PDB file of C-alpha atoms in Angstrom:
ATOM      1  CA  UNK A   1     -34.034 -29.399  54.182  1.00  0.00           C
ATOM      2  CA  UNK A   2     -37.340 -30.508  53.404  1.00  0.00           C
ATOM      3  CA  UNK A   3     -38.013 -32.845  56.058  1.00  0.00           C
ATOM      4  CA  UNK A   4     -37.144 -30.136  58.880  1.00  0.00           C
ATOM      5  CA  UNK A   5     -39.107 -27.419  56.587  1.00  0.00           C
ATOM      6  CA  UNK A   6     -42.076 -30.391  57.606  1.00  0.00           C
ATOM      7  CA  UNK A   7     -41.597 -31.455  60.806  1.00  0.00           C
ATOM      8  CA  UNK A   8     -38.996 -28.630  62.258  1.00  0.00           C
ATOM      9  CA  UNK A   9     -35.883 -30.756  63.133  1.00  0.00           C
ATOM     10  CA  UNK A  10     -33.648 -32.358  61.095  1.00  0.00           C
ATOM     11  CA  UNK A  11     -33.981 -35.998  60.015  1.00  0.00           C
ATOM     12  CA  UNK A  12     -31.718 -38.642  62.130  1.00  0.00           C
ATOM     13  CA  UNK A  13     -30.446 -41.584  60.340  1.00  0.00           C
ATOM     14  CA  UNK A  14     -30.228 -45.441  62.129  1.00  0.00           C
ATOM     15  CA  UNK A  15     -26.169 -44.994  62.302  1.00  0.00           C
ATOM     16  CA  UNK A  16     -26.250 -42.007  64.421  1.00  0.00           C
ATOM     17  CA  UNK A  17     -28.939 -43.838  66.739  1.00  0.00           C
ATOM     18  CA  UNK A  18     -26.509 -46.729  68.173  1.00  0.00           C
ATOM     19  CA  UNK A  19     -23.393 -44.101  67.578  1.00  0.00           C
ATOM     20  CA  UNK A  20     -23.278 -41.609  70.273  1.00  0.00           C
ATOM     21  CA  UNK A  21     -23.332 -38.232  68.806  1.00  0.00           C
ATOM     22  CA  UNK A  22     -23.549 -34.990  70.742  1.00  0.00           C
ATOM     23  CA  UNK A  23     -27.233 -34.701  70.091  1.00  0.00           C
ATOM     24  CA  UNK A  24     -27.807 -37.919  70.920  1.00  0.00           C
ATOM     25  CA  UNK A  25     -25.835 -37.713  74.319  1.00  0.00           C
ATOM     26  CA  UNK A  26     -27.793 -34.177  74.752  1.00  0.00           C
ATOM     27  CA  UNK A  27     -31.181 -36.551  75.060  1.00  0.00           C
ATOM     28  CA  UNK A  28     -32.462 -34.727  77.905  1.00  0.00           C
ATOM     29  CA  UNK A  29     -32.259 -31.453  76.521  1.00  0.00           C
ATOM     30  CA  UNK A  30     -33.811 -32.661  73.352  1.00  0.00           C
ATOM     31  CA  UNK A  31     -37.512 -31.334  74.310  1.00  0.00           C
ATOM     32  CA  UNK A  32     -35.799 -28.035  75.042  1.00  0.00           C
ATOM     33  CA  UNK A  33     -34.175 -27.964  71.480  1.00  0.00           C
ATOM     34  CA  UNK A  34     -37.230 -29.111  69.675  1.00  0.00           C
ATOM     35  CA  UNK A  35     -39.185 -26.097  71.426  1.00  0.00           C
ATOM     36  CA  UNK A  36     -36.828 -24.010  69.945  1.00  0.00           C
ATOM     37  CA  UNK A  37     -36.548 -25.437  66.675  1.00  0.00           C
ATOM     38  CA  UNK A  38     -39.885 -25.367  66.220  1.00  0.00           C
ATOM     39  CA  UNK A  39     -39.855 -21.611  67.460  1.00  0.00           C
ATOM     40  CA  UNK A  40     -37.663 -21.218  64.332  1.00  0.00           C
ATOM     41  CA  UNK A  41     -39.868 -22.969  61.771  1.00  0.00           C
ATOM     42  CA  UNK A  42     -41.192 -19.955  60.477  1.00  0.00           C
ATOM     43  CA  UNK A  43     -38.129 -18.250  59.554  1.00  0.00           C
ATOM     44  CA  UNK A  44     -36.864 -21.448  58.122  1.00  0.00           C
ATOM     45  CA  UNK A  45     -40.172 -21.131  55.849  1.00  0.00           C
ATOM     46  CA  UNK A  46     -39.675 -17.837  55.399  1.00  0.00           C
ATOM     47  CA  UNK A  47     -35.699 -18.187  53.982  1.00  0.00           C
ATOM     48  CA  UNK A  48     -36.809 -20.879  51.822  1.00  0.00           C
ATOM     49  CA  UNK A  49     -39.245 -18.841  50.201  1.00  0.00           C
ATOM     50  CA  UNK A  50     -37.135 -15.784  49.752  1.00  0.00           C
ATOM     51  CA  UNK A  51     -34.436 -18.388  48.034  1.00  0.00           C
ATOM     52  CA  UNK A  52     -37.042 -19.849  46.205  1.00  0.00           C
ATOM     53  CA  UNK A  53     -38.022 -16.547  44.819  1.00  0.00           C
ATOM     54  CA  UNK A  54     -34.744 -15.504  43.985  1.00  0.00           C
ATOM     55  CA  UNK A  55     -33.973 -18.912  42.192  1.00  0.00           C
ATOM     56  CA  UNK A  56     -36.891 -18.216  39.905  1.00  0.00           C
ATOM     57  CA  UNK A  57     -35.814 -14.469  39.426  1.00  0.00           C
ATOM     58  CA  UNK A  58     -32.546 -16.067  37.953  1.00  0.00           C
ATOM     59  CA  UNK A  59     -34.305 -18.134  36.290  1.00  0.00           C
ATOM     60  CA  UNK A  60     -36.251 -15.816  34.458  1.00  0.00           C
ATOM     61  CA  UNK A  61     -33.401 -13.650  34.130  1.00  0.00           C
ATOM     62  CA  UNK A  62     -31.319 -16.233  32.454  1.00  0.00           C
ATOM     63  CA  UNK A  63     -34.036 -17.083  29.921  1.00  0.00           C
ATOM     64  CA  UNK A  64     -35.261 -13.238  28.742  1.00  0.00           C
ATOM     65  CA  UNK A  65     -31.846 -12.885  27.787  1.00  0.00           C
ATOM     66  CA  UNK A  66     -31.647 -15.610  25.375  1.00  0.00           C
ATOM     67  CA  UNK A  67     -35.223 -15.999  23.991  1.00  0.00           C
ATOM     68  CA  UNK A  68     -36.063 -13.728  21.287  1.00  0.00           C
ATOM     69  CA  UNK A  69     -39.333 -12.197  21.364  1.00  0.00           C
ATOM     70  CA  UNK A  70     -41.131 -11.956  18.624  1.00  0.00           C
ATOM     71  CA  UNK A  71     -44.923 -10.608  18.100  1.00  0.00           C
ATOM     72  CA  UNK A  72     -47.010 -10.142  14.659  1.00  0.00           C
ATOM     73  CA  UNK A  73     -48.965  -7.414  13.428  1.00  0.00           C
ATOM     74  CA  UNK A  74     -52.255  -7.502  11.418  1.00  0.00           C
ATOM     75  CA  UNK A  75     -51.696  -8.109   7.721  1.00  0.00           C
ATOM     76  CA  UNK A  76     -48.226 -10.131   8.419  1.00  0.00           C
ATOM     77  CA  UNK A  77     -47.202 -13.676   6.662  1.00  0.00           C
ATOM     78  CA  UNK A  78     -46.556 -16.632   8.894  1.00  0.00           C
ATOM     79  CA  UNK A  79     -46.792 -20.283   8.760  1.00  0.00           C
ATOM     80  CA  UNK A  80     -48.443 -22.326  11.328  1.00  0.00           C
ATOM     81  CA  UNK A  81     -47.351 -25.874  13.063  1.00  0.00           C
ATOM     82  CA  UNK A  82     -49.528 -28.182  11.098  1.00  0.00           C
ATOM     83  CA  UNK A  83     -48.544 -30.924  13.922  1.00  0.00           C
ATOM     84  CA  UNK A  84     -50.902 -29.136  16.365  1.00  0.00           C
ATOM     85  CA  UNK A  85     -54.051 -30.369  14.872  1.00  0.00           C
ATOM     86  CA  UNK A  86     -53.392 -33.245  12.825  1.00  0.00           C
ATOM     87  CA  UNK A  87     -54.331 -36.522  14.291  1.00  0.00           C
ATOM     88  CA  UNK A  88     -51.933 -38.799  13.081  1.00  0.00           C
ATOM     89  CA  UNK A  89     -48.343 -38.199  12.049  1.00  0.00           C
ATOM     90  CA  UNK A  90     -47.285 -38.106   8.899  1.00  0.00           C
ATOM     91  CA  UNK A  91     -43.844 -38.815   8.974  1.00  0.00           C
ATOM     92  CA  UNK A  92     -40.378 -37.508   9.884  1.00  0.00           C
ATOM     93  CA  UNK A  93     -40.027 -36.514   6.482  1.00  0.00           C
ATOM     94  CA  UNK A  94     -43.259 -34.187   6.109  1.00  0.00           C
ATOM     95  CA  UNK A  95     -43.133 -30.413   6.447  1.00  0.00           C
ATOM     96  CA  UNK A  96     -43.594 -28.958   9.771  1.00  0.00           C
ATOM     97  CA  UNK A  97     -45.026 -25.638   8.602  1.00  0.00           C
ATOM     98  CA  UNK A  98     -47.501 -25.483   6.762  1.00  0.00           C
ATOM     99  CA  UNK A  99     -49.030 -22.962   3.829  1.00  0.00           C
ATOM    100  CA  UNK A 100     -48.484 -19.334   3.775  1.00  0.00           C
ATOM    101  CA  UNK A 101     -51.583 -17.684   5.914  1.00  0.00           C
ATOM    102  CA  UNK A 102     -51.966 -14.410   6.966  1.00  0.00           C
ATOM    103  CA  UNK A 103     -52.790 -12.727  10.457  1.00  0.00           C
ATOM    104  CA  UNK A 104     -56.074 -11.111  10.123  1.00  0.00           C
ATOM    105  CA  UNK A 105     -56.318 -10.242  13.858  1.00  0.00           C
ATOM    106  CA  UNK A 106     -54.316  -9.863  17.283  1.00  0.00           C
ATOM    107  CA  UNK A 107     -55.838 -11.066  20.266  1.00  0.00           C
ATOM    108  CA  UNK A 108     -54.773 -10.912  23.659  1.00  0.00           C
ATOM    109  CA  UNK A 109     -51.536 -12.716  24.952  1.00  0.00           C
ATOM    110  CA  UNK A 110     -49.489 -14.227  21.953  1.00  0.00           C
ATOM    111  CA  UNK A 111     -52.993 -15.581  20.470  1.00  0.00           C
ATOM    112  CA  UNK A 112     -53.966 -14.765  16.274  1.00  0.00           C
ATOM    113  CA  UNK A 113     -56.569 -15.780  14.322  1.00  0.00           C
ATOM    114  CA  UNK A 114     -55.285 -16.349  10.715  1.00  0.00           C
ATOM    115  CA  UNK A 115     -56.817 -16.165   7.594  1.00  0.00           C
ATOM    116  CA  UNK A 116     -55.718 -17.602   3.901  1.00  0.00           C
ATOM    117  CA  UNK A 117     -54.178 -15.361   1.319  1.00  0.00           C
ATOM    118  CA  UNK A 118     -57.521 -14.728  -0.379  1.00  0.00           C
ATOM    119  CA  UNK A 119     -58.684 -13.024   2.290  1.00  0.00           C
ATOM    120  CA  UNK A 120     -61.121 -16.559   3.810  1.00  0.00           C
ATOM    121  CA  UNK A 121     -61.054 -17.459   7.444  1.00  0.00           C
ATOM    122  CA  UNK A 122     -60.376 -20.623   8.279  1.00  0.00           C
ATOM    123  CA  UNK A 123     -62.532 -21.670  10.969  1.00  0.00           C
ATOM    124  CA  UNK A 124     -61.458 -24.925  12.088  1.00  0.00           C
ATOM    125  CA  UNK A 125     -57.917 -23.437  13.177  1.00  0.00           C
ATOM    126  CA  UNK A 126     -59.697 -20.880  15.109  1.00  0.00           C
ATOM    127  CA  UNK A 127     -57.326 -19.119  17.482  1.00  0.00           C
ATOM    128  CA  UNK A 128     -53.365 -19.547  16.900  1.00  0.00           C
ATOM    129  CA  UNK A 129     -50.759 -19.037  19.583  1.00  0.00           C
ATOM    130  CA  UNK A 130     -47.395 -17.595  18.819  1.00  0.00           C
ATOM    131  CA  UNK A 131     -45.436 -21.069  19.867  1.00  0.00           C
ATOM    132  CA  UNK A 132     -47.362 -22.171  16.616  1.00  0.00           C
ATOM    133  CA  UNK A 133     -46.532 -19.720  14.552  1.00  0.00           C
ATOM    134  CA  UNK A 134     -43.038 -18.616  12.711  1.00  0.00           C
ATOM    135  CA  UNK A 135     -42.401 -15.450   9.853  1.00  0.00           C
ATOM    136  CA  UNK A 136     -43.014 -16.314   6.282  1.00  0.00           C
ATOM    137  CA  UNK A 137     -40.014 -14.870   4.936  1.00  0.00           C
ATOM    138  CA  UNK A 138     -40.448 -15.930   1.370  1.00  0.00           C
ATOM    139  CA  UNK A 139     -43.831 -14.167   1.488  1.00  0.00           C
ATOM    140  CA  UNK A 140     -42.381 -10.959   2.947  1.00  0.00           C
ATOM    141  CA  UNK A 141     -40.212 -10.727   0.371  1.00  0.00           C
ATOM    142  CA  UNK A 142     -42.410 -11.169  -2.408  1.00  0.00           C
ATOM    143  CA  UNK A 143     -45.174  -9.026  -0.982  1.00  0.00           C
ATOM    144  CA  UNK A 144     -45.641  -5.704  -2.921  1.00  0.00           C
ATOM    145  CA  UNK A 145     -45.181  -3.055  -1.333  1.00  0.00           C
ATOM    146  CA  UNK A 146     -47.634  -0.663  -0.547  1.00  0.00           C
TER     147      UNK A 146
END
């Protein structure tokens, strides 16, 4: 499929060479059916981008259904990935998420900047995206409620 989406024929191996086959044995036609292969090219193109398309639709489909989605609000507990930053790894056995913080603002597309539980922003993190990020749910349970 990819070789005729390329070139606009379809690929002919040694075997079929010294076997006679019928489009071998049509040789002198051949320039006529190349004409018209190539006349067809763009449809070809075409069908593979429509199933392309669809493939991904499926695709996308597939995965909505099973991935949860989950978005913060300002003033919500989470932990973040502390394997993001850190340079070196401390071992299989360390904690993946690290301290309690809090998400002192939303930014666009999945992105938070945190901020400790004293209310101090933490400037080295910076920005946080929501792959990062999971729900404190020790905190949320503790947290008085307003």
């Amino acid at each position: 499929m990819p070789f005729s989406l390329s070139y606009g024929t379809e690929a002919m191996i040694p075997t079929e060479i010294r076997v006679p086959s019928p489009r071998i044995l049509m040789i002198n036609d051949n320039d006529k059916e190349l004409w018209i292969n190539l006349d067809l090219l763009e449809e070809m193109r075409d069908l593979a981008l429509i199933r392309e398309y669809n493939y991904k639709c499926q695709l996308q489909k597939y995965y909505d259904s099973r991935v949860q989605k989950c978005t913060f609000d300002a003033g919500d507990f989470v932990f973040h990935n502390n394997e993001a930053y850190s340079q070196e790894r401390p071992g299989k056995l360390a904690p993946t998420w690290e301290d309690p913080y809090k998400v002192k603002e939303v930014l666009s597309k999945g992105a938070y900047k945190l901020e400790k539980l004293d209310g101090t922003e933490i400037p080295e993190l910076g920005m946080w995206h929501i792959a990062r990020l999971t729900v404190n749910y020790l905190f949320l349970a503790c947290a008085p409620i307003d």
